[in-house]
Amino acid sequence: MFKGILITKDEAGYQARLQEIDDAVLPEGDVSVRVAWSTLNYKDGLAITGKAPVVRRFPMVPGIDLAGSVIESSSSVWKPGDQVVLNGWGVGETHCGGLAERARVRGEWLVSLPQRFTPRQAMAIGTAGYTAMLCVLALEQHGVKPEDGEILVTGANGGVGSVAIALLATLGYRTVASTGRVAEAEHLRALGATAVIDRSELSTPGKPIGKERWAGVVDTVGSHTLANACATTRYRGAVAACGLAGGMDFPATVAPFILRGVTLYGIDSVMAPLAVRQEAWQRLARDLDPAKLESMTREIGLDEALAVAGELLAGKVRGRVVVDVNR
Ligand code: NDP
Protein backbone atom coordinates (compact mmCIF):
# COMPACT_ATOMS: atom_id res chain seq x y z
CA MET A 1 0.00 0.00 0.00
CA PHE A 2 1.10 3.56 -0.59
CA LYS A 3 -0.38 7.03 -0.16
CA GLY A 4 -1.72 8.94 -3.12
CA ILE A 5 -4.62 10.72 -4.76
CA LEU A 6 -7.07 8.37 -6.42
CA ILE A 7 -9.81 9.42 -8.84
CA THR A 8 -12.85 7.18 -9.09
CA LYS A 9 -16.01 7.41 -11.16
CA ASP A 10 -19.01 5.29 -10.24
CA GLU A 11 -22.61 5.58 -8.97
CA ALA A 12 -21.30 8.01 -6.32
CA GLY A 13 -20.05 10.27 -9.13
CA TYR A 14 -16.57 11.61 -9.96
CA GLN A 15 -14.38 11.80 -6.86
CA ALA A 16 -10.74 12.58 -6.13
CA ARG A 17 -9.52 11.56 -2.66
CA LEU A 18 -6.25 11.26 -0.79
CA GLN A 19 -6.05 7.67 0.43
CA GLU A 20 -4.02 4.49 0.87
CA ILE A 21 -3.77 2.80 -2.53
CA ASP A 22 -3.19 -0.90 -3.18
CA ASP A 23 -0.17 -1.75 -5.35
CA ALA A 24 -2.58 -3.75 -7.54
CA VAL A 25 -4.07 -0.47 -8.81
CA LEU A 26 -0.81 0.36 -10.60
CA PRO A 27 -0.79 -0.63 -14.27
CA GLU A 28 1.88 -2.75 -15.92
CA GLY A 29 5.26 -1.21 -16.52
CA ASP A 30 8.89 -2.28 -16.44
CA VAL A 31 10.08 0.39 -13.99
CA SER A 32 8.81 1.10 -10.45
CA VAL A 33 9.57 4.55 -9.12
CA ARG A 34 9.60 5.96 -5.59
CA VAL A 35 8.13 9.37 -6.32
CA ALA A 36 9.78 12.23 -4.44
CA TRP A 37 8.07 15.24 -5.97
CA SER A 38 5.23 15.90 -8.36
CA THR A 39 3.49 19.06 -9.45
CA LEU A 40 0.19 20.59 -10.45
CA ASN A 41 -0.26 21.61 -14.06
CA TYR A 42 -3.39 23.02 -15.68
CA LYS A 43 -4.23 19.53 -16.93
CA ASP A 44 -3.91 18.10 -13.41
CA GLY A 45 -6.39 20.73 -12.28
CA LEU A 46 -8.82 19.53 -14.94
CA ALA A 47 -8.25 15.88 -13.95
CA ILE A 48 -8.68 16.38 -10.19
CA THR A 49 -11.77 18.57 -10.47
CA GLY A 50 -13.26 16.57 -13.36
CA LYS A 51 -13.91 19.84 -15.23
CA ALA A 52 -12.77 18.26 -18.51
CA PRO A 53 -12.53 14.59 -19.48
CA VAL A 54 -8.78 14.33 -19.02
CA VAL A 55 -8.94 11.00 -17.13
CA ARG A 56 -9.74 8.15 -19.50
CA ARG A 57 -9.47 5.18 -17.17
CA PHE A 58 -10.63 4.58 -13.58
CA PRO A 59 -9.46 4.31 -10.89
CA MET A 60 -6.66 6.75 -11.77
CA VAL A 61 -3.80 8.36 -9.91
CA PRO A 62 -3.56 11.87 -11.43
CA GLY A 63 -0.30 13.74 -12.01
CA ILE A 64 1.20 14.14 -15.47
CA ASP A 65 4.69 14.69 -14.01
CA LEU A 66 6.91 12.93 -11.51
CA ALA A 67 10.49 12.96 -10.27
CA GLY A 68 12.00 10.27 -8.10
CA SER A 69 14.25 7.23 -7.98
CA VAL A 70 13.96 3.81 -9.53
CA ILE A 71 13.11 1.05 -7.04
CA GLU A 72 12.84 -1.90 -9.40
CA SER A 73 13.48 -2.26 -13.11
CA SER A 74 13.45 -4.91 -15.81
CA SER A 75 14.31 -2.25 -18.40
CA SER A 76 17.84 -2.46 -19.84
CA VAL A 77 18.17 1.33 -19.48
CA TRP A 78 17.31 1.87 -15.81
CA LYS A 79 18.58 0.36 -12.56
CA PRO A 80 17.55 0.81 -8.93
CA GLY A 81 18.71 4.15 -7.56
CA ASP A 82 18.61 6.02 -10.90
CA GLN A 83 17.11 9.49 -10.57
CA VAL A 84 14.42 10.02 -13.20
CA VAL A 85 11.87 12.50 -14.50
CA LEU A 86 8.66 11.77 -16.38
CA ASN A 87 6.48 14.26 -18.26
CA GLY A 88 3.33 13.34 -20.13
CA TRP A 89 2.95 10.20 -22.26
CA GLY A 90 -0.65 9.94 -21.00
CA VAL A 91 0.49 9.44 -17.41
CA GLY A 92 -2.22 10.79 -15.09
CA GLU A 93 -4.73 10.35 -17.94
CA THR A 94 -4.66 6.73 -19.13
CA HIS A 95 -1.82 5.39 -16.92
CA CYS A 96 -1.49 6.07 -13.17
CA GLY A 97 0.59 9.19 -12.55
CA GLY A 98 2.77 11.13 -10.14
CA LEU A 99 0.52 12.38 -7.34
CA ALA A 100 1.34 9.38 -5.14
CA GLU A 101 4.32 7.85 -3.35
CA ARG A 102 4.71 5.11 -6.01
CA ALA A 103 4.42 4.79 -9.77
CA ARG A 104 4.94 1.95 -12.22
CA VAL A 105 5.77 3.17 -15.72
CA ARG A 106 7.45 2.26 -18.99
CA GLY A 107 11.20 2.75 -19.12
CA GLU A 108 11.08 4.53 -22.48
CA TRP A 109 9.00 7.33 -20.96
CA LEU A 110 11.71 8.33 -18.49
CA VAL A 111 14.53 10.82 -18.85
CA SER A 112 17.49 11.12 -16.48
CA LEU A 113 17.21 13.88 -13.94
CA PRO A 114 19.58 16.58 -15.27
CA GLN A 115 22.54 16.90 -12.86
CA ARG A 116 21.90 20.60 -12.49
CA PHE A 117 18.47 20.01 -10.91
CA THR A 118 17.19 18.46 -7.71
CA PRO A 119 13.99 16.39 -8.09
CA ARG A 120 12.12 19.31 -6.52
CA GLN A 121 13.48 21.76 -9.08
CA ALA A 122 12.63 19.37 -11.92
CA MET A 123 9.04 19.36 -10.72
CA ALA A 124 9.01 23.12 -10.21
CA ILE A 125 9.71 23.11 -13.95
CA GLY A 126 7.36 20.21 -14.72
CA THR A 127 5.39 19.88 -17.93
CA ALA A 128 4.62 23.60 -17.85
CA GLY A 129 8.30 24.57 -17.85
CA TYR A 130 9.32 21.92 -20.32
CA THR A 131 6.53 23.11 -22.65
CA ALA A 132 7.75 26.70 -22.27
CA MET A 133 11.16 25.46 -23.40
CA LEU A 134 9.58 23.68 -26.40
CA CYS A 135 7.93 26.99 -27.37
CA VAL A 136 11.21 28.89 -27.08
CA LEU A 137 13.00 26.20 -29.12
CA ALA A 138 10.32 26.54 -31.84
CA LEU A 139 10.93 30.30 -32.06
CA GLU A 140 14.71 29.83 -32.09
CA GLN A 141 14.56 27.13 -34.75
CA HIS A 142 12.39 29.43 -36.84
CA GLY A 143 15.23 31.93 -36.70
CA VAL A 144 13.70 34.54 -34.38
CA LYS A 145 16.58 36.50 -32.86
CA PRO A 146 16.62 38.94 -29.93
CA GLU A 147 17.33 41.86 -32.31
CA ASP A 148 14.22 41.05 -34.38
CA GLY A 149 11.89 42.66 -31.82
CA GLU A 150 9.56 41.92 -28.93
CA ILE A 151 8.21 38.49 -27.97
CA LEU A 152 4.65 38.34 -26.65
CA VAL A 153 3.99 35.84 -23.83
CA THR A 154 0.31 35.32 -22.94
CA GLY A 155 -1.01 33.84 -19.70
CA ALA A 156 2.16 35.34 -18.27
CA ASN A 157 1.49 34.61 -14.59
CA GLY A 158 0.75 30.95 -15.30
CA GLY A 159 3.32 28.15 -15.21
CA VAL A 160 4.16 28.05 -18.92
CA GLY A 161 4.12 31.84 -19.20
CA SER A 162 6.35 32.46 -16.17
CA VAL A 163 9.01 29.97 -17.26
CA ALA A 164 8.89 31.27 -20.86
CA ILE A 165 9.55 34.83 -19.64
CA ALA A 166 12.48 33.72 -17.47
CA LEU A 167 14.02 31.71 -20.34
CA LEU A 168 13.55 34.43 -22.96
CA ALA A 169 15.14 37.01 -20.65
CA THR A 170 18.24 34.83 -20.16
CA LEU A 171 18.50 34.46 -23.93
CA GLY A 172 18.42 38.23 -24.41
CA TYR A 173 14.90 38.67 -25.81
CA ARG A 174 12.62 41.57 -24.91
CA THR A 175 9.33 40.10 -23.73
CA VAL A 176 5.91 41.64 -23.31
CA ALA A 177 3.88 39.80 -20.68
CA SER A 178 0.11 39.70 -21.22
CA THR A 179 -1.80 39.03 -18.02
CA GLY A 180 -5.16 39.37 -16.32
CA ARG A 181 -3.24 40.17 -13.12
CA VAL A 182 -1.42 43.43 -13.84
CA ALA A 183 -1.01 43.81 -10.08
CA GLU A 184 1.73 41.17 -10.49
CA ALA A 185 3.65 43.39 -12.92
CA GLU A 186 6.62 43.76 -10.55
CA HIS A 187 6.95 40.00 -10.22
CA LEU A 188 6.79 39.60 -14.02
CA ARG A 189 9.45 42.27 -14.46
CA ALA A 190 11.64 40.48 -11.91
CA LEU A 191 11.32 37.33 -14.02
CA GLY A 192 12.54 39.34 -17.00
CA ALA A 193 9.51 40.87 -18.74
CA THR A 194 10.36 44.21 -20.31
CA ALA A 195 6.71 45.33 -20.45
CA VAL A 196 3.37 44.15 -19.07
CA ILE A 197 -0.01 44.55 -20.80
CA ASP A 198 -3.56 43.77 -19.68
CA ARG A 199 -4.86 40.63 -21.35
CA SER A 200 -8.09 42.48 -22.27
CA GLU A 201 -6.04 44.15 -25.05
CA LEU A 202 -5.95 40.77 -26.80
CA SER A 203 -8.96 38.81 -25.58
CA THR A 204 -11.81 40.38 -27.55
CA PRO A 205 -12.58 39.91 -31.28
CA GLY A 206 -10.06 41.89 -33.35
CA LYS A 207 -9.27 42.71 -36.97
CA PRO A 208 -8.01 40.01 -39.38
CA ILE A 209 -4.70 41.85 -39.50
CA GLY A 210 -3.28 44.64 -37.35
CA LYS A 211 -0.17 46.75 -36.80
CA GLU A 212 2.95 44.58 -36.87
CA ARG A 213 4.46 44.24 -33.41
CA TRP A 214 5.72 40.80 -32.33
CA ALA A 215 8.79 39.06 -33.69
CA GLY A 216 7.53 35.95 -31.93
CA VAL A 217 4.75 34.79 -29.63
CA VAL A 218 4.38 32.15 -26.91
CA ASP A 219 0.62 31.67 -26.51
CA THR A 220 -0.94 29.68 -23.67
CA VAL A 221 -4.43 31.16 -24.01
CA GLY A 222 -5.88 30.32 -27.45
CA SER A 223 -9.17 31.76 -28.78
CA HIS A 224 -9.26 35.51 -29.65
CA THR A 225 -5.91 36.03 -27.89
CA LEU A 226 -4.16 33.67 -30.30
CA ALA A 227 -6.03 35.14 -33.28
CA ASN A 228 -5.04 38.69 -32.30
CA ALA A 229 -1.46 37.61 -31.61
CA CYS A 230 -1.18 36.15 -35.12
CA ALA A 231 -2.77 39.28 -36.62
CA THR A 232 -0.14 41.52 -35.02
CA THR A 233 2.94 39.35 -35.61
CA ARG A 234 5.60 40.91 -37.81
CA TYR A 235 6.46 39.85 -41.36
CA ARG A 236 7.80 36.24 -41.34
CA GLY A 237 7.50 36.05 -37.55
CA ALA A 238 6.49 32.94 -35.61
CA VAL A 239 3.80 32.04 -33.10
CA ALA A 240 4.12 29.00 -30.81
CA ALA A 241 0.66 27.91 -29.65
CA CYS A 242 0.54 25.52 -26.72
CA GLY A 243 -2.51 26.33 -24.59
CA LEU A 244 -6.21 26.92 -24.29
CA ALA A 245 -6.59 28.69 -20.93
CA GLY A 246 -8.91 31.21 -22.62
CA GLY A 247 -10.66 28.76 -24.96
CA MET A 248 -10.07 26.01 -27.48
CA ASP A 249 -11.48 27.94 -30.44
CA PHE A 250 -9.34 29.82 -32.94
CA PRO A 251 -11.50 32.56 -34.46
CA ALA A 252 -8.89 33.81 -36.96
CA THR A 253 -8.48 34.44 -40.70
CA VAL A 254 -5.67 33.26 -42.95
CA ALA A 255 -4.57 36.88 -43.52
CA PRO A 256 -1.47 36.83 -41.24
CA PHE A 257 -0.28 33.60 -42.85
CA ILE A 258 -0.76 34.53 -46.52
CA LEU A 259 -0.04 38.28 -46.35
CA ARG A 260 2.77 38.34 -43.78
CA GLY A 261 4.18 34.84 -44.03
CA VAL A 262 3.55 34.30 -40.30
CA THR A 263 4.16 30.72 -39.16
CA LEU A 264 2.00 29.10 -36.49
CA TYR A 265 3.74 26.28 -34.63
CA GLY A 266 1.68 23.77 -32.66
CA ILE A 267 3.45 22.67 -29.48
CA ASP A 268 2.70 19.31 -27.90
CA SER A 269 4.60 18.11 -24.86
CA VAL A 270 2.70 14.88 -24.18
CA MET A 271 3.91 12.69 -27.04
CA ALA A 272 7.07 14.63 -27.97
CA PRO A 273 9.83 12.17 -28.97
CA LEU A 274 12.63 11.36 -26.53
CA ALA A 275 15.28 13.33 -28.43
CA VAL A 276 13.15 16.49 -28.28
CA ARG A 277 12.59 16.02 -24.53
CA GLN A 278 16.28 15.51 -23.90
CA GLU A 279 17.12 18.65 -25.84
CA ALA A 280 14.49 20.63 -23.90
CA TRP A 281 15.81 19.41 -20.52
CA GLN A 282 19.42 20.13 -21.50
CA ARG A 283 18.45 23.64 -22.51
CA LEU A 284 16.44 24.15 -19.30
CA ALA A 285 19.56 23.13 -17.36
CA ARG A 286 21.57 25.72 -19.29
CA ASP A 287 19.13 28.61 -19.58
CA LEU A 288 16.76 28.61 -16.60
CA ASP A 289 17.89 30.73 -13.68
CA PRO A 290 17.29 28.61 -10.51
CA ALA A 291 16.64 31.74 -8.41
CA LYS A 292 13.87 32.86 -10.79
CA LEU A 293 12.44 29.34 -10.75
CA GLU A 294 12.29 29.38 -6.96
CA SER A 295 10.68 32.83 -6.95
CA MET A 296 7.76 31.53 -9.01
CA THR A 297 7.33 28.27 -7.07
CA ARG A 298 4.92 27.42 -4.24
CA GLU A 299 5.37 24.17 -2.30
CA ILE A 300 2.43 22.10 -1.02
CA GLY A 301 1.83 18.64 0.42
CA LEU A 302 -0.27 15.94 -1.22
CA ASP A 303 -3.17 16.76 1.10
CA GLU A 304 -3.35 20.32 -0.24
CA ALA A 305 -3.32 19.29 -3.91
CA LEU A 306 -7.08 18.73 -4.08
CA ALA A 307 -7.88 22.31 -3.03
CA VAL A 308 -5.08 23.94 -5.01
CA ALA A 309 -6.28 22.17 -8.21
CA GLY A 310 -9.44 24.31 -8.08
CA GLU A 311 -7.44 27.50 -7.41
CA LEU A 312 -5.25 26.75 -10.41
CA LEU A 313 -8.21 26.48 -12.78
CA ALA A 314 -9.62 29.71 -11.33
CA GLY A 315 -6.38 31.47 -12.41
CA LYS A 316 -5.46 32.19 -8.78
CA VAL A 317 -2.10 30.42 -8.73
CA ARG A 318 0.97 32.42 -9.67
CA GLY A 319 3.71 30.49 -11.44
CA ARG A 320 4.32 26.88 -10.45
CA VAL A 321 3.21 24.52 -7.69
CA VAL A 322 5.43 21.65 -6.50
CA VAL A 323 3.92 18.79 -4.54
CA ASP A 324 5.86 16.94 -1.83
CA VAL A 325 4.14 13.56 -2.19
CA ASN A 326 5.65 12.30 1.06
CA ARG A 327 3.91 14.79 3.32
P1 NDP B 1 -1.70 27.85 -15.44
O1 NDP B 1 -3.04 27.59 -14.87
O2 NDP B 1 -0.51 27.85 -14.59
O3 NDP B 1 -1.71 29.25 -16.21
C1 NDP B 1 -2.71 29.63 -17.10
C2 NDP B 1 -2.73 31.15 -17.16
O4 NDP B 1 -3.59 31.54 -18.23
C3 NDP B 1 -3.32 31.79 -15.92
O5 NDP B 1 -2.39 31.96 -14.89
C4 NDP B 1 -3.78 33.12 -16.48
O6 NDP B 1 -2.64 33.98 -16.59
C5 NDP B 1 -4.21 32.77 -17.90
N1 NDP B 1 -5.66 32.57 -18.00
C6 NDP B 1 -6.44 31.79 -17.23
N2 NDP B 1 -7.72 31.87 -17.61
C7 NDP B 1 -7.75 32.72 -18.66
C8 NDP B 1 -8.79 33.21 -19.48
N3 NDP B 1 -10.04 32.84 -19.31
N4 NDP B 1 -8.45 34.06 -20.47
C9 NDP B 1 -7.16 34.45 -20.67
N5 NDP B 1 -6.14 34.01 -19.90
C10 NDP B 1 -6.44 33.16 -18.92
O7 NDP B 1 -1.54 26.82 -16.65
P2 NDP B 1 -0.20 26.35 -17.39
O8 NDP B 1 0.71 27.51 -17.56
O9 NDP B 1 0.30 25.11 -16.77
O10 NDP B 1 -0.80 25.97 -18.81
C11 NDP B 1 -1.23 27.00 -19.69
C12 NDP B 1 -1.97 26.38 -20.86
O11 NDP B 1 -1.07 25.60 -21.61
C13 NDP B 1 -3.13 25.48 -20.46
O12 NDP B 1 -4.18 25.64 -21.38
C14 NDP B 1 -2.53 24.09 -20.59
O13 NDP B 1 -3.51 23.12 -20.85
C15 NDP B 1 -1.58 24.29 -21.77
N6 NDP B 1 -0.48 23.35 -21.79
C16 NDP B 1 -0.27 22.67 -22.95
C17 NDP B 1 0.76 21.81 -23.07
C18 NDP B 1 1.01 21.15 -24.37
O14 NDP B 1 1.69 20.14 -24.41
N7 NDP B 1 0.52 21.71 -25.46
C19 NDP B 1 1.61 21.49 -21.92
C20 NDP B 1 1.38 22.33 -20.77
C21 NDP B 1 0.33 23.20 -20.71
P3 NDP B 1 -2.74 35.52 -16.20
O15 NDP B 1 -3.26 35.57 -14.80
O16 NDP B 1 -1.34 36.00 -16.33
O17 NDP B 1 -3.67 36.17 -17.19
mmCIF file with all atom_site columns, C-alpha atoms and ligand atoms in Angstrom, residues 41-43 127-128 131 155-161 178-181 199 220-221 225 242-246 267-270 312 315 317 319-320, ligand 1:
data_model
loop_
_atom_site.group_PDB
_atom_site.id
_atom_site.type_symbol
_atom_site.label_atom_id
_atom_site.label_alt_id
_atom_site.label_comp_id
_atom_site.label_asym_id
_atom_site.label_entity_id
_atom_site.label_seq_id
_atom_site.pdbx_PDB_ins_code
_atom_site.Cartn_x
_atom_site.Cartn_y
_atom_site.Cartn_z
_atom_site.occupancy
_atom_site.B_iso_or_equiv
_atom_site.pdbx_formal_charge
_atom_site.auth_seq_id
_atom_site.auth_comp_id
_atom_site.auth_asym_id
_atom_site.auth_atom_id
_atom_site.pdbx_PDB_model_num
ATOM   1  C CA  . ASN A 1 41  ? -0.256  21.615 -14.058 1.00 0.00 ? 41  ASN A CA  1
ATOM   2  C CA  . TYR A 1 42  ? -3.385  23.023 -15.676 1.00 0.00 ? 42  TYR A CA  1
ATOM   3  C CA  . LYS A 1 43  ? -4.232  19.526 -16.927 1.00 0.00 ? 43  LYS A CA  1
ATOM   4  C CA  . THR A 1 127 ? 5.391   19.880 -17.926 1.00 0.00 ? 127 THR A CA  1
ATOM   5  C CA  . ALA A 1 128 ? 4.620   23.603 -17.851 1.00 0.00 ? 128 ALA A CA  1
ATOM   6  C CA  . THR A 1 131 ? 6.528   23.113 -22.647 1.00 0.00 ? 131 THR A CA  1
ATOM   7  C CA  . GLY A 1 155 ? -1.010  33.844 -19.697 1.00 0.00 ? 155 GLY A CA  1
ATOM   8  C CA  . ALA A 1 156 ? 2.155   35.342 -18.268 1.00 0.00 ? 156 ALA A CA  1
ATOM   9  C CA  . ASN A 1 157 ? 1.490   34.606 -14.591 1.00 0.00 ? 157 ASN A CA  1
ATOM   10 C CA  . GLY A 1 158 ? 0.753   30.953 -15.298 1.00 0.00 ? 158 GLY A CA  1
ATOM   11 C CA  . GLY A 1 159 ? 3.321   28.152 -15.213 1.00 0.00 ? 159 GLY A CA  1
ATOM   12 C CA  . VAL A 1 160 ? 4.160   28.051 -18.924 1.00 0.00 ? 160 VAL A CA  1
ATOM   13 C CA  . GLY A 1 161 ? 4.123   31.842 -19.200 1.00 0.00 ? 161 GLY A CA  1
ATOM   14 C CA  . SER A 1 178 ? 0.109   39.696 -21.223 1.00 0.00 ? 178 SER A CA  1
ATOM   15 C CA  . THR A 1 179 ? -1.803  39.032 -18.023 1.00 0.00 ? 179 THR A CA  1
ATOM   16 C CA  . GLY A 1 180 ? -5.162  39.373 -16.322 1.00 0.00 ? 180 GLY A CA  1
ATOM   17 C CA  . ARG A 1 181 ? -3.241  40.174 -13.120 1.00 0.00 ? 181 ARG A CA  1
ATOM   18 C CA  . ARG A 1 199 ? -4.864  40.628 -21.353 1.00 0.00 ? 199 ARG A CA  1
ATOM   19 C CA  . THR A 1 220 ? -0.940  29.676 -23.674 1.00 0.00 ? 220 THR A CA  1
ATOM   20 C CA  . VAL A 1 221 ? -4.427  31.159 -24.008 1.00 0.00 ? 221 VAL A CA  1
ATOM   21 C CA  . THR A 1 225 ? -5.915  36.030 -27.889 1.00 0.00 ? 225 THR A CA  1
ATOM   22 C CA  . CYS A 1 242 ? 0.542   25.521 -26.716 1.00 0.00 ? 242 CYS A CA  1
ATOM   23 C CA  . GLY A 1 243 ? -2.511  26.333 -24.588 1.00 0.00 ? 243 GLY A CA  1
ATOM   24 C CA  . LEU A 1 244 ? -6.206  26.916 -24.287 1.00 0.00 ? 244 LEU A CA  1
ATOM   25 C CA  . ALA A 1 245 ? -6.589  28.688 -20.927 1.00 0.00 ? 245 ALA A CA  1
ATOM   26 C CA  . GLY A 1 246 ? -8.914  31.213 -22.622 1.00 0.00 ? 246 GLY A CA  1
ATOM   27 C CA  . ILE A 1 267 ? 3.453   22.671 -29.479 1.00 0.00 ? 267 ILE A CA  1
ATOM   28 C CA  . ASP A 1 268 ? 2.696   19.305 -27.898 1.00 0.00 ? 268 ASP A CA  1
ATOM   29 C CA  . SER A 1 269 ? 4.596   18.107 -24.862 1.00 0.00 ? 269 SER A CA  1
ATOM   30 C CA  . VAL A 1 270 ? 2.705   14.880 -24.180 1.00 0.00 ? 270 VAL A CA  1
ATOM   31 C CA  . LEU A 1 312 ? -5.246  26.749 -10.412 1.00 0.00 ? 312 LEU A CA  1
ATOM   32 C CA  . GLY A 1 315 ? -6.384  31.469 -12.409 1.00 0.00 ? 315 GLY A CA  1
ATOM   33 C CA  . VAL A 1 317 ? -2.104  30.419 -8.735  1.00 0.00 ? 317 VAL A CA  1
ATOM   34 C CA  . GLY A 1 319 ? 3.711   30.488 -11.443 1.00 0.00 ? 319 GLY A CA  1
ATOM   35 C CA  . ARG A 1 320 ? 4.321   26.879 -10.446 1.00 0.00 ? 320 ARG A CA  1
HETATM 36 P P1  . NDP B 2 .   ? -1.704  27.852 -15.441 1.00 0.00 ? 1   NDP B P1  1
HETATM 37 O O1  . NDP B 2 .   ? -3.041  27.595 -14.871 1.00 0.00 ? 1   NDP B O1  1
HETATM 38 O O2  . NDP B 2 .   ? -0.510  27.850 -14.593 1.00 0.00 ? 1   NDP B O2  1
HETATM 39 O O3  . NDP B 2 .   ? -1.710  29.254 -16.214 1.00 0.00 ? 1   NDP B O3  1
HETATM 40 C C1  . NDP B 2 .   ? -2.709  29.631 -17.097 1.00 0.00 ? 1   NDP B C1  1
HETATM 41 C C2  . NDP B 2 .   ? -2.731  31.155 -17.162 1.00 0.00 ? 1   NDP B C2  1
HETATM 42 O O4  . NDP B 2 .   ? -3.588  31.542 -18.227 1.00 0.00 ? 1   NDP B O4  1
HETATM 43 C C3  . NDP B 2 .   ? -3.322  31.792 -15.919 1.00 0.00 ? 1   NDP B C3  1
HETATM 44 O O5  . NDP B 2 .   ? -2.391  31.956 -14.890 1.00 0.00 ? 1   NDP B O5  1
HETATM 45 C C4  . NDP B 2 .   ? -3.777  33.116 -16.483 1.00 0.00 ? 1   NDP B C4  1
HETATM 46 O O6  . NDP B 2 .   ? -2.645  33.976 -16.592 1.00 0.00 ? 1   NDP B O6  1
HETATM 47 C C5  . NDP B 2 .   ? -4.208  32.766 -17.902 1.00 0.00 ? 1   NDP B C5  1
HETATM 48 N N1  . NDP B 2 .   ? -5.663  32.570 -18.003 1.00 0.00 ? 1   NDP B N1  1
HETATM 49 C C6  . NDP B 2 .   ? -6.438  31.792 -17.227 1.00 0.00 ? 1   NDP B C6  1
HETATM 50 N N2  . NDP B 2 .   ? -7.723  31.866 -17.606 1.00 0.00 ? 1   NDP B N2  1
HETATM 51 C C7  . NDP B 2 .   ? -7.751  32.719 -18.660 1.00 0.00 ? 1   NDP B C7  1
HETATM 52 C C8  . NDP B 2 .   ? -8.790  33.212 -19.484 1.00 0.00 ? 1   NDP B C8  1
HETATM 53 N N3  . NDP B 2 .   ? -10.041 32.844 -19.314 1.00 0.00 ? 1   NDP B N3  1
HETATM 54 N N4  . NDP B 2 .   ? -8.452  34.063 -20.469 1.00 0.00 ? 1   NDP B N4  1
HETATM 55 C C9  . NDP B 2 .   ? -7.164  34.446 -20.667 1.00 0.00 ? 1   NDP B C9  1
HETATM 56 N N5  . NDP B 2 .   ? -6.143  34.011 -19.897 1.00 0.00 ? 1   NDP B N5  1
HETATM 57 C C10 . NDP B 2 .   ? -6.437  33.160 -18.920 1.00 0.00 ? 1   NDP B C10 1
HETATM 58 O O7  . NDP B 2 .   ? -1.536  26.816 -16.645 1.00 0.00 ? 1   NDP B O7  1
HETATM 59 P P2  . NDP B 2 .   ? -0.197  26.347 -17.390 1.00 0.00 ? 1   NDP B P2  1
HETATM 60 O O8  . NDP B 2 .   ? 0.706   27.511 -17.557 1.00 0.00 ? 1   NDP B O8  1
HETATM 61 O O9  . NDP B 2 .   ? 0.296   25.109 -16.771 1.00 0.00 ? 1   NDP B O9  1
HETATM 62 O O10 . NDP B 2 .   ? -0.803  25.966 -18.810 1.00 0.00 ? 1   NDP B O10 1
HETATM 63 C C11 . NDP B 2 .   ? -1.228  27.004 -19.689 1.00 0.00 ? 1   NDP B C11 1
HETATM 64 C C12 . NDP B 2 .   ? -1.968  26.380 -20.859 1.00 0.00 ? 1   NDP B C12 1
HETATM 65 O O11 . NDP B 2 .   ? -1.066  25.597 -21.614 1.00 0.00 ? 1   NDP B O11 1
HETATM 66 C C13 . NDP B 2 .   ? -3.126  25.478 -20.455 1.00 0.00 ? 1   NDP B C13 1
HETATM 67 O O12 . NDP B 2 .   ? -4.179  25.640 -21.378 1.00 0.00 ? 1   NDP B O12 1
HETATM 68 C C14 . NDP B 2 .   ? -2.527  24.088 -20.594 1.00 0.00 ? 1   NDP B C14 1
HETATM 69 O O13 . NDP B 2 .   ? -3.507  23.119 -20.851 1.00 0.00 ? 1   NDP B O13 1
HETATM 70 C C15 . NDP B 2 .   ? -1.578  24.291 -21.773 1.00 0.00 ? 1   NDP B C15 1
HETATM 71 N N6  . NDP B 2 .   ? -0.483  23.348 -21.791 1.00 0.00 ? 1   NDP B N6  1
HETATM 72 C C16 . NDP B 2 .   ? -0.273  22.673 -22.945 1.00 0.00 ? 1   NDP B C16 1
HETATM 73 C C17 . NDP B 2 .   ? 0.759   21.807 -23.070 1.00 0.00 ? 1   NDP B C17 1
HETATM 74 C C18 . NDP B 2 .   ? 1.013   21.152 -24.372 1.00 0.00 ? 1   NDP B C18 1
HETATM 75 O O14 . NDP B 2 .   ? 1.689   20.138 -24.412 1.00 0.00 ? 1   NDP B O14 1
HETATM 76 N N7  . NDP B 2 .   ? 0.515   21.713 -25.461 1.00 0.00 ? 1   NDP B N7  1
HETATM 77 C C19 . NDP B 2 .   ? 1.609   21.487 -21.917 1.00 0.00 ? 1   NDP B C19 1
HETATM 78 C C20 . NDP B 2 .   ? 1.379   22.334 -20.766 1.00 0.00 ? 1   NDP B C20 1
HETATM 79 C C21 . NDP B 2 .   ? 0.330   23.204 -20.708 1.00 0.00 ? 1   NDP B C21 1
HETATM 80 P P3  . NDP B 2 .   ? -2.741  35.523 -16.197 1.00 0.00 ? 1   NDP B P3  1
HETATM 81 O O15 . NDP B 2 .   ? -3.265  35.574 -14.802 1.00 0.00 ? 1   NDP B O15 1
HETATM 82 O O16 . NDP B 2 .   ? -1.344  36.004 -16.330 1.00 0.00 ? 1   NDP B O16 1
HETATM 83 O O17 . NDP B 2 .   ? -3.670  36.167 -17.191 1.00 0.00 ? 1   NDP B O17 1
#
